[in-house]
Short mmCIF file of C-alpha atoms and ligand atoms in Angstrom, two decimals:
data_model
loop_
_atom_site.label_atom_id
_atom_site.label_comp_id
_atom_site.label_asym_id
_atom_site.label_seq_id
_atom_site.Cartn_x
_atom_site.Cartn_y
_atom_site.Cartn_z
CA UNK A 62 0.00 0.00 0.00
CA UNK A 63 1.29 3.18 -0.75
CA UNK A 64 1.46 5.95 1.44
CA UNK A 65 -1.31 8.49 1.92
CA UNK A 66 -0.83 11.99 1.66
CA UNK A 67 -2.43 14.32 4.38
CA UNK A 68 -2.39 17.89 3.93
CA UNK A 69 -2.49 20.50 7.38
CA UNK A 70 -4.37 23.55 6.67
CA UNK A 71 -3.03 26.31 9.36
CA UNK A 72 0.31 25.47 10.75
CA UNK A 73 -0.18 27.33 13.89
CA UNK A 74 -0.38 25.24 17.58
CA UNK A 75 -2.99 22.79 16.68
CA UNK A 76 -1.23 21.96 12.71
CA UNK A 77 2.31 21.13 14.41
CA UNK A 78 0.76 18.94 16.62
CA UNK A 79 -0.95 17.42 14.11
CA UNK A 80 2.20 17.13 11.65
CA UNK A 81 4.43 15.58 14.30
CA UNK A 82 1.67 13.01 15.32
CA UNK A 83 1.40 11.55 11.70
CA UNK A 84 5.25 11.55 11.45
CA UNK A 85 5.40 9.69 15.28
CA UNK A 86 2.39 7.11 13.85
CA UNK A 87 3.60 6.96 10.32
CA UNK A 88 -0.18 7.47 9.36
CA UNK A 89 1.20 9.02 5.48
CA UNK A 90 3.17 11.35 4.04
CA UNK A 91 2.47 15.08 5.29
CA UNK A 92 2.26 18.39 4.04
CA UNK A 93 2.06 21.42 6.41
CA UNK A 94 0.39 24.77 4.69
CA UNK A 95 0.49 28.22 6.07
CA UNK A 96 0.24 31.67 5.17
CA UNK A 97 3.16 32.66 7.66
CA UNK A 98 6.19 32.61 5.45
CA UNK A 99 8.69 30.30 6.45
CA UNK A 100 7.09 29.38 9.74
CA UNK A 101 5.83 25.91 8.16
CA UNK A 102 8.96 24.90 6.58
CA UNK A 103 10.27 26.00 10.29
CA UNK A 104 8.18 23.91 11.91
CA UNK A 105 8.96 20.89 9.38
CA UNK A 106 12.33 21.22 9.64
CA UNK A 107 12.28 20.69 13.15
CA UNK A 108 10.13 17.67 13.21
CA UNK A 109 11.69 15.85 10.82
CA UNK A 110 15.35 16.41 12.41
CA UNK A 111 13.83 14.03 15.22
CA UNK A 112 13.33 11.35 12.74
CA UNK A 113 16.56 9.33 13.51
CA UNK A 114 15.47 9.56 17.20
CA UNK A 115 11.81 8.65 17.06
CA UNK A 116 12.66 6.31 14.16
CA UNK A 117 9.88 7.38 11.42
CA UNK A 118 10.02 7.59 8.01
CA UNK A 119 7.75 9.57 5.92
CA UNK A 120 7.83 12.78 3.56
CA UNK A 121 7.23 15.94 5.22
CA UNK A 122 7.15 19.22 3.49
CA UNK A 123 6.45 22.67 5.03
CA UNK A 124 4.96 25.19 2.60
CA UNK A 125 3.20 28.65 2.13
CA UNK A 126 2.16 27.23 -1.73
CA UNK A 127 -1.43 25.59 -2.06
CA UNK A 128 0.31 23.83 -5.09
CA UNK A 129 1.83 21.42 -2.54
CA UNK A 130 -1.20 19.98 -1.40
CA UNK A 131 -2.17 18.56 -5.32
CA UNK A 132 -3.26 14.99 -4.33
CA UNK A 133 -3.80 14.99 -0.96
CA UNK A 134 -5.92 11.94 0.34
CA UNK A 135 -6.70 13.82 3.49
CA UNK A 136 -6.95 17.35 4.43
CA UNK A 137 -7.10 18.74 7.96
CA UNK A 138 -8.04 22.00 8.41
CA UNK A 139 -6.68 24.33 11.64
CA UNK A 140 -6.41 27.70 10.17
CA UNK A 141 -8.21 30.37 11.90
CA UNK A 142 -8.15 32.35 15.41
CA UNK A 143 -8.22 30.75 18.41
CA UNK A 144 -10.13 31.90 21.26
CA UNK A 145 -8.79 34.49 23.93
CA UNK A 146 -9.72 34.27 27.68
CA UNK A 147 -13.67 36.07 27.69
CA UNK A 148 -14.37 34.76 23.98
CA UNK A 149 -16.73 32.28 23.14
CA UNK A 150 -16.58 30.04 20.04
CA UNK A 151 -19.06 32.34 18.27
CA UNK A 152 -17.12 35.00 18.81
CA UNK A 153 -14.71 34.09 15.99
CA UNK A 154 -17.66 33.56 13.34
CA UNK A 155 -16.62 36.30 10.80
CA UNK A 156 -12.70 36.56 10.95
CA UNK A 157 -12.75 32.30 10.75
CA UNK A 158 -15.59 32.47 7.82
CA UNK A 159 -13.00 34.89 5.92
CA UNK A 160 -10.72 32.41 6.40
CA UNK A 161 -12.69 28.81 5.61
CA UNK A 162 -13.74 30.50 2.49
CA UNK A 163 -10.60 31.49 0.95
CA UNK A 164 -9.00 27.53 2.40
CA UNK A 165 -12.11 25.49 1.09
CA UNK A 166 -11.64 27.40 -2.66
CA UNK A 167 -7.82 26.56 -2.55
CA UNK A 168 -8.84 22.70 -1.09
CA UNK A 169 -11.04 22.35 -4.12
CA UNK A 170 -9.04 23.68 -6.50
CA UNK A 171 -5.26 21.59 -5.55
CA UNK A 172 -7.20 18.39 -3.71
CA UNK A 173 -10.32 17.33 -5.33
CA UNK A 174 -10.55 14.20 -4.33
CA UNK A 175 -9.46 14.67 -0.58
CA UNK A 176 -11.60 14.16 2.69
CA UNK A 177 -11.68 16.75 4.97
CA UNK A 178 -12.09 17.13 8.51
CA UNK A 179 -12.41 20.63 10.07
CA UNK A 180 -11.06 21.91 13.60
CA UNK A 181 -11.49 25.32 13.06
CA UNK A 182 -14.10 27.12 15.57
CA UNK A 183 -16.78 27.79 15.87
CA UNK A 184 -16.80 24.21 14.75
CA UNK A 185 -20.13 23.62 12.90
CA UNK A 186 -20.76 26.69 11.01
CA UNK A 187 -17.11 26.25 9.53
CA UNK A 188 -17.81 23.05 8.36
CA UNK A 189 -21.42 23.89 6.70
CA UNK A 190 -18.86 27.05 4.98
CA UNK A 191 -16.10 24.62 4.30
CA UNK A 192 -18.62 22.14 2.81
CA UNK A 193 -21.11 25.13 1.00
CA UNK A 194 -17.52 26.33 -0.89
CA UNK A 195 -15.65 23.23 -1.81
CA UNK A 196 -19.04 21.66 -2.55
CA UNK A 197 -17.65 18.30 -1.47
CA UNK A 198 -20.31 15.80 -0.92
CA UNK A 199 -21.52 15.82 2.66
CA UNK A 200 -19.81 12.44 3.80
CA UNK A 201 -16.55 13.73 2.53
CA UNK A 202 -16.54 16.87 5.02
CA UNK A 203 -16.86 16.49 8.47
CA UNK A 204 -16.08 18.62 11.99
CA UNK A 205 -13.70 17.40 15.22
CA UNK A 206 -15.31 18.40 18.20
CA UNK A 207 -17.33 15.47 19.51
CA UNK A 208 -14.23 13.24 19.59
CA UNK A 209 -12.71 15.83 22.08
CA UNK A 210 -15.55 16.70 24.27
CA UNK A 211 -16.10 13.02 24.73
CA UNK A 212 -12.12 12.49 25.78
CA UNK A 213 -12.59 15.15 27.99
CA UNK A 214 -15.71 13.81 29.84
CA UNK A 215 -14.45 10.64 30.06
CA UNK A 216 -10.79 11.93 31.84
CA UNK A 217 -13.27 13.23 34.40
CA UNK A 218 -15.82 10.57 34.96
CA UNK A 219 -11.98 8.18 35.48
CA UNK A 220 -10.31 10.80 37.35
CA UNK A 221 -14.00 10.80 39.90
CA UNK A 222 -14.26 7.11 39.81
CA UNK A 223 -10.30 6.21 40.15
CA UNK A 224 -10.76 3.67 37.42
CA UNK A 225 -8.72 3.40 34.29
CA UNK A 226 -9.75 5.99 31.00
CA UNK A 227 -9.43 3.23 28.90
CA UNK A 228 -12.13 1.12 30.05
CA UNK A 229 -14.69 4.51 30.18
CA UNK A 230 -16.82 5.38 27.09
CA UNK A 231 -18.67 8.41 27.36
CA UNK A 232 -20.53 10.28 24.57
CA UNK A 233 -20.97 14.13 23.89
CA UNK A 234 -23.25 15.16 21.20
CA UNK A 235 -24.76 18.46 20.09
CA UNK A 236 -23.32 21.56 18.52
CA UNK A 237 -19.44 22.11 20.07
CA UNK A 238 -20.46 25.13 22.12
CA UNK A 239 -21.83 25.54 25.88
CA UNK A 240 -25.05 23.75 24.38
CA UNK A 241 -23.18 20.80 24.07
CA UNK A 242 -25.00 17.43 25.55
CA UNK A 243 -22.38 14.87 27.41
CA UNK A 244 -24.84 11.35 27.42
CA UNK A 245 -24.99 10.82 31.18
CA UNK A 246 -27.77 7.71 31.13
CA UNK A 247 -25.29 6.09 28.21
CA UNK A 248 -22.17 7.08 29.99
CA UNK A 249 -20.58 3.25 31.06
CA UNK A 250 -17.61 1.57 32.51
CA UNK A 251 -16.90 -1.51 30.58
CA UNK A 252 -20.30 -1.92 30.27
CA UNK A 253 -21.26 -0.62 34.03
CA UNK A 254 -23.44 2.61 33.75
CA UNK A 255 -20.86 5.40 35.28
CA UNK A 256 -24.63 6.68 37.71
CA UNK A 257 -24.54 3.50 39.22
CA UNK A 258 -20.88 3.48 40.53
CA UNK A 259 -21.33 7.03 41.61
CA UNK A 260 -24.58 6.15 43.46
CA UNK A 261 -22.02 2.71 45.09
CA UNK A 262 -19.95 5.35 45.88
CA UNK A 263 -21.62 7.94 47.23
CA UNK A 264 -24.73 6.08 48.88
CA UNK A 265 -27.53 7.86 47.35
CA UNK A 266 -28.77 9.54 44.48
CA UNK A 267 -29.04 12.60 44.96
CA UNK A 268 -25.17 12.93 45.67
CA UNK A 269 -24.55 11.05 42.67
CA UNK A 270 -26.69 13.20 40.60
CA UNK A 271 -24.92 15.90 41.79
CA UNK A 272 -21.69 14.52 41.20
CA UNK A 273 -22.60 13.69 37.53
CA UNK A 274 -24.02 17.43 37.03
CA UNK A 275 -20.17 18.86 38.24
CA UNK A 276 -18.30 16.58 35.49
CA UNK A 277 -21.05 17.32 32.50
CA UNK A 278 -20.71 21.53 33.43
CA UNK A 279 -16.31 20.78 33.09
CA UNK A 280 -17.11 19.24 30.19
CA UNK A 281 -18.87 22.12 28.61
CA UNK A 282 -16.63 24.51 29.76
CA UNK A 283 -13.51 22.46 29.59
CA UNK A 284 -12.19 24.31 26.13
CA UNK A 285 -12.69 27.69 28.29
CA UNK A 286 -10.50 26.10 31.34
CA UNK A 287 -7.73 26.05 28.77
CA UNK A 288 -7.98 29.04 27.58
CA UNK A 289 -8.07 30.90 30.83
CA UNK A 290 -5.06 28.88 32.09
CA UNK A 291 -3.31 29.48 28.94
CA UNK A 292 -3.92 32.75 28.47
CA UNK A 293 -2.36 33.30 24.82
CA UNK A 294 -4.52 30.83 23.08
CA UNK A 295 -6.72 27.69 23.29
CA UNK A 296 -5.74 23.48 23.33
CA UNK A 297 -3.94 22.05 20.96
CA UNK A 298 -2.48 18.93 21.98
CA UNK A 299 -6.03 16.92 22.63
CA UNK A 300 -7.72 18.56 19.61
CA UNK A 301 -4.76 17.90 17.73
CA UNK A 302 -5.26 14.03 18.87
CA UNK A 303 -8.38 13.83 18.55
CA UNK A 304 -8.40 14.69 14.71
CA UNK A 305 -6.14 11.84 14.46
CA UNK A 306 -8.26 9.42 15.93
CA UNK A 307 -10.84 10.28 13.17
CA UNK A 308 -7.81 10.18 10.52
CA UNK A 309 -6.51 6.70 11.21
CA UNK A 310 -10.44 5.57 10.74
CA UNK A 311 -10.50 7.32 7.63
CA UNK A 312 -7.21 6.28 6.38
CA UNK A 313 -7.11 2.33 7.82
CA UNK A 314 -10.77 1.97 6.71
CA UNK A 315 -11.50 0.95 10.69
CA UNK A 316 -14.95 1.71 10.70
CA UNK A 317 -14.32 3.04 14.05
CA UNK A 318 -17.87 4.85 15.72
CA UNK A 319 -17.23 8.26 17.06
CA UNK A 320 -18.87 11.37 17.84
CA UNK A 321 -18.32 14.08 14.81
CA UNK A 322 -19.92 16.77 13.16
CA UNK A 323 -21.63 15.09 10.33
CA UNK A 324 -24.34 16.04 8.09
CA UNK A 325 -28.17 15.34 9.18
CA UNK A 326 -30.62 13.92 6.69
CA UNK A 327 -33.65 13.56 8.83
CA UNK A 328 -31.38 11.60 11.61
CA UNK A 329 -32.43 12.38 15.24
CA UNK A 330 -35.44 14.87 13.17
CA UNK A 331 -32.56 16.92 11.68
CA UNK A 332 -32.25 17.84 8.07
CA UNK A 333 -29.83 20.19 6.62
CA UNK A 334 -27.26 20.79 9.14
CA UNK A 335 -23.87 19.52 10.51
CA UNK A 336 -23.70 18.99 14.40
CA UNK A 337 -22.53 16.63 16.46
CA UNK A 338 -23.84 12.87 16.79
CA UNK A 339 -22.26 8.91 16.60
CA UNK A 340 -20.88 7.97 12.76
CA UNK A 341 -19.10 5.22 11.40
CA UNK A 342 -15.79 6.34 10.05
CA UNK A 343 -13.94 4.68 7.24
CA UNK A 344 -12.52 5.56 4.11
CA UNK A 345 -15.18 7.04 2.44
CA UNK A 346 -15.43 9.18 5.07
CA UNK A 347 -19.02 9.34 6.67
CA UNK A 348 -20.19 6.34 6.17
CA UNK A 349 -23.27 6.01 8.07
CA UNK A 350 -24.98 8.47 10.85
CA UNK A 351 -25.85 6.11 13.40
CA UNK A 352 -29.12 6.91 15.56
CA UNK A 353 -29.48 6.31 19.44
CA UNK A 354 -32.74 6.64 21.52
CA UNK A 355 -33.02 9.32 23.33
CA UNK A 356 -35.33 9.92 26.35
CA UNK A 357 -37.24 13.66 26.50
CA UNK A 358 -34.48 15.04 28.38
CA UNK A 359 -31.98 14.13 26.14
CA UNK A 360 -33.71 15.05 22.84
CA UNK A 361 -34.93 18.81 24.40
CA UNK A 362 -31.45 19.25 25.56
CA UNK A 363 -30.17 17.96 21.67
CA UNK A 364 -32.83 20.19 20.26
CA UNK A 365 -31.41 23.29 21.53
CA UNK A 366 -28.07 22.43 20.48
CA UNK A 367 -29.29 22.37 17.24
CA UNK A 368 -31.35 25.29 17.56
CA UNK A 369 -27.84 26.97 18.50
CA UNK A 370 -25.86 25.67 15.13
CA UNK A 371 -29.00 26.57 13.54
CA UNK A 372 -28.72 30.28 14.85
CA UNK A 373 -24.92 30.65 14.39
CA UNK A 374 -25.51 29.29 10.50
CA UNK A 375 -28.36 31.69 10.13
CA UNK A 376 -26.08 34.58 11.13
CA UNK A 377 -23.13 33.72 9.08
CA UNK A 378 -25.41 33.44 6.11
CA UNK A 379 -26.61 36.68 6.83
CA UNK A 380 -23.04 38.23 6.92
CA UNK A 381 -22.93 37.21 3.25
CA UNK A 382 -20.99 33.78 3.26
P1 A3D B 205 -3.17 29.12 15.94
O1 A3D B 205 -2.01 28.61 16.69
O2 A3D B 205 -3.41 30.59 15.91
O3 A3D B 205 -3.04 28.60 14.44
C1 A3D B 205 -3.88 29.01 13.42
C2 A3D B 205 -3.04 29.15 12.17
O4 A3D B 205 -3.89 29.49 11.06
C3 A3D B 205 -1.98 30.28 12.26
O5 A3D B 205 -0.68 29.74 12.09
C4 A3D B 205 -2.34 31.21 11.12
O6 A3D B 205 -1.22 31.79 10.47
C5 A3D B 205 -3.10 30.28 10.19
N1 A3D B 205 -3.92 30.98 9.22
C6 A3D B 205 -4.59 32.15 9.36
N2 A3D B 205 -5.20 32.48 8.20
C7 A3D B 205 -4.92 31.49 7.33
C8 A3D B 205 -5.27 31.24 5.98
N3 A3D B 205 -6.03 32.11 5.30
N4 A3D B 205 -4.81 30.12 5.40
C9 A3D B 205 -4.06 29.24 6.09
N5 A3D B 205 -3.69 29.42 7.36
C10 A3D B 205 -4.11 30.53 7.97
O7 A3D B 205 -4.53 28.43 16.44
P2 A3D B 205 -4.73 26.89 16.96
O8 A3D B 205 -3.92 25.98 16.12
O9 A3D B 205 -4.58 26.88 18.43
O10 A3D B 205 -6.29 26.73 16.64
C11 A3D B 205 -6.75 26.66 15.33
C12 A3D B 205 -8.28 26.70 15.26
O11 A3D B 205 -8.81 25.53 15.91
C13 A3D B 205 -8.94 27.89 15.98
O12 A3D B 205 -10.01 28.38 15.21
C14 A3D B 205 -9.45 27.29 17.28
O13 A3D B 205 -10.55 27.99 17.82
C15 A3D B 205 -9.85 25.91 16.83
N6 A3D B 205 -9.96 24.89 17.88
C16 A3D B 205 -10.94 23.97 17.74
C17 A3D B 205 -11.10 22.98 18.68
C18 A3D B 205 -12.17 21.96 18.52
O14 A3D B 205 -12.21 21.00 19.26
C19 A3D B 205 -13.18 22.14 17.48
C20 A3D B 205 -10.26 22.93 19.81
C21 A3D B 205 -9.27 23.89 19.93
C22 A3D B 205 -9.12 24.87 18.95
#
């Protein structure tokens, strides 16, 4: 099999991340764009003077020329403002929008035939933009968020319960914003439902309840808890990871089921927009959006998600993109 080729859109914290984790994993060949002269080829340069020592061996090429990315399998796109302590997501809609525009063009022109997974914030409405430009099909675009939020629920629910991460799944769905909706009631370890070990723990439910309530409001705010300790920026090394999660089950066909922004055709009584829900992964990209049941809690608390990427999309389209 040959190599793939992987292209990095934005080659700011998140893109060298990302560049050094597919030269570490050997997941392709890589290609890191930026409109920062030199700073790429910088960047490059210095990860791929650690190849003797970490023992990979793949092309990497640093570049401020859209050119380089002709035949890309994958692209991943980072490019954009990050968030500054007292911002929210939505803050960044038009300076990002700008920015997505003038990326999905150059993505459709130099990589045709490429998948593409967005990071950029706020998540969903850049991946409707990146999707409306490039006119990609659907299944071929899709948005990291869900993979992260879930990480980051889960590294509390293991940290509260003293158990290993591995062995906890845990779910976020919804729009990647403060409307976001961690699955408590499907929230497990190795199969045990996380409200019943809290309730063992704690001796009643209330506590429990309570307990469950504290990790789901870190969750939502977790990108914010970042920021404010970092000061100069938002996380990069967990989104960074994340993406490559959803890469490998693109690019090793592993059918993997994750949370991602994917595109709603009448799933969960959704048509029209990308947000946040359970998809199968493989190398076509989307493959299937798979539906869970949800009680009334769940689906109002989905519902305004939506109703929130709904908004944000309304307003970018009114800004003229
Ligand atoms: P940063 O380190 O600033 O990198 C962004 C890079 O984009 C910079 O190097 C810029 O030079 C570059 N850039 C700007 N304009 C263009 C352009 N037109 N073409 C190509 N590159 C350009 O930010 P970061 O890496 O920390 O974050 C990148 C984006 O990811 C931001 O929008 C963040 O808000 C977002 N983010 C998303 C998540 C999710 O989980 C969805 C998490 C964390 C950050």
């Amino acid at each position: 099999m040959s190599r793939k080729k992987i292209s990095i859109i934005g080659g700011g914290q998140i893109g060298g991340v990302l560049a050094q984790l597919i030269a570490l994993r050997q997941l392709g060949d890589a290609v890191l764009f930026d409109i920062v002269e030199d700073m790429p080829q910088g960047k490059i340069l210095d990860i791929a003077e650690a190849a003797r020592v970490d023992g990979f061996d793949v092309n990497l090429v640093g570049t401020n020329k859209y050119e380089d990315i002709k035949g890309s399998d994958l692209v991943i796109v980072t490019a954009g403002l990050p968030r500054k302590p007292g911002m929210s997501r939505d803050d960044l809609l038009v300076t990002n929008a700008k920015i997505m525009q003038s990326v999905a063009e150059n993505v459709k022109k130099y990589a045709p035939g490429s998948i593409a997974i967005i990071i950029s914030n706020p998540l969903d409405a850049m991946v409707t933009l990146f999707q409306k430009v490039s006119g990609f099909d659907h299944g071929k675009v899709l948005g990291q968020a869900g993979v992260l939020d879930s990480s980051r629920f889960s590294t509390f629910i293991a940290w509260e319960l003293g158990v290993s991460v591995k062995d906890v799944n845990a779910m976020v769905l919804g729009g990647h914003g403060d409307t976001m909706v961690p699955l408590t009631r499907y929230a497990n370890v190795n199969g045990i439902p996380v409200m019943e070990l809290l309730e063992r723990k704690y001796g009643n439910a209330a506590k429990a309840k309570e307990v469950m309530t504290a990790m789901v409001d870190r969750t939502k705010m977790a990108g914010g808890e970042v920021v404010k300790l970092l000061k100069t920026g938002s996380a990069f090394y967990s989104p960074a990871s994340s993406a490559i999660a959803m890469a490998e089950s693109i690019i090793y066909d592993e059918k993997r089921l994750l949370p991602v922004s994917a595109f709603l055709k009448g799933e969960f009584g959704f048509k029209g927009y990308y947000v946040g829900v359970p998809a199968v992964l493989g190398s076509a990209g989307v493959e299937k959006v798979v539906e869970l049941t949800l009680d009334d809690e769940e689906k109002k608390l989905l519902d305004s998600s939506v109703k929130a990427v709904e908004s944000l999309v309304a307003d970018m389209e009114r800004l003229g993109f």
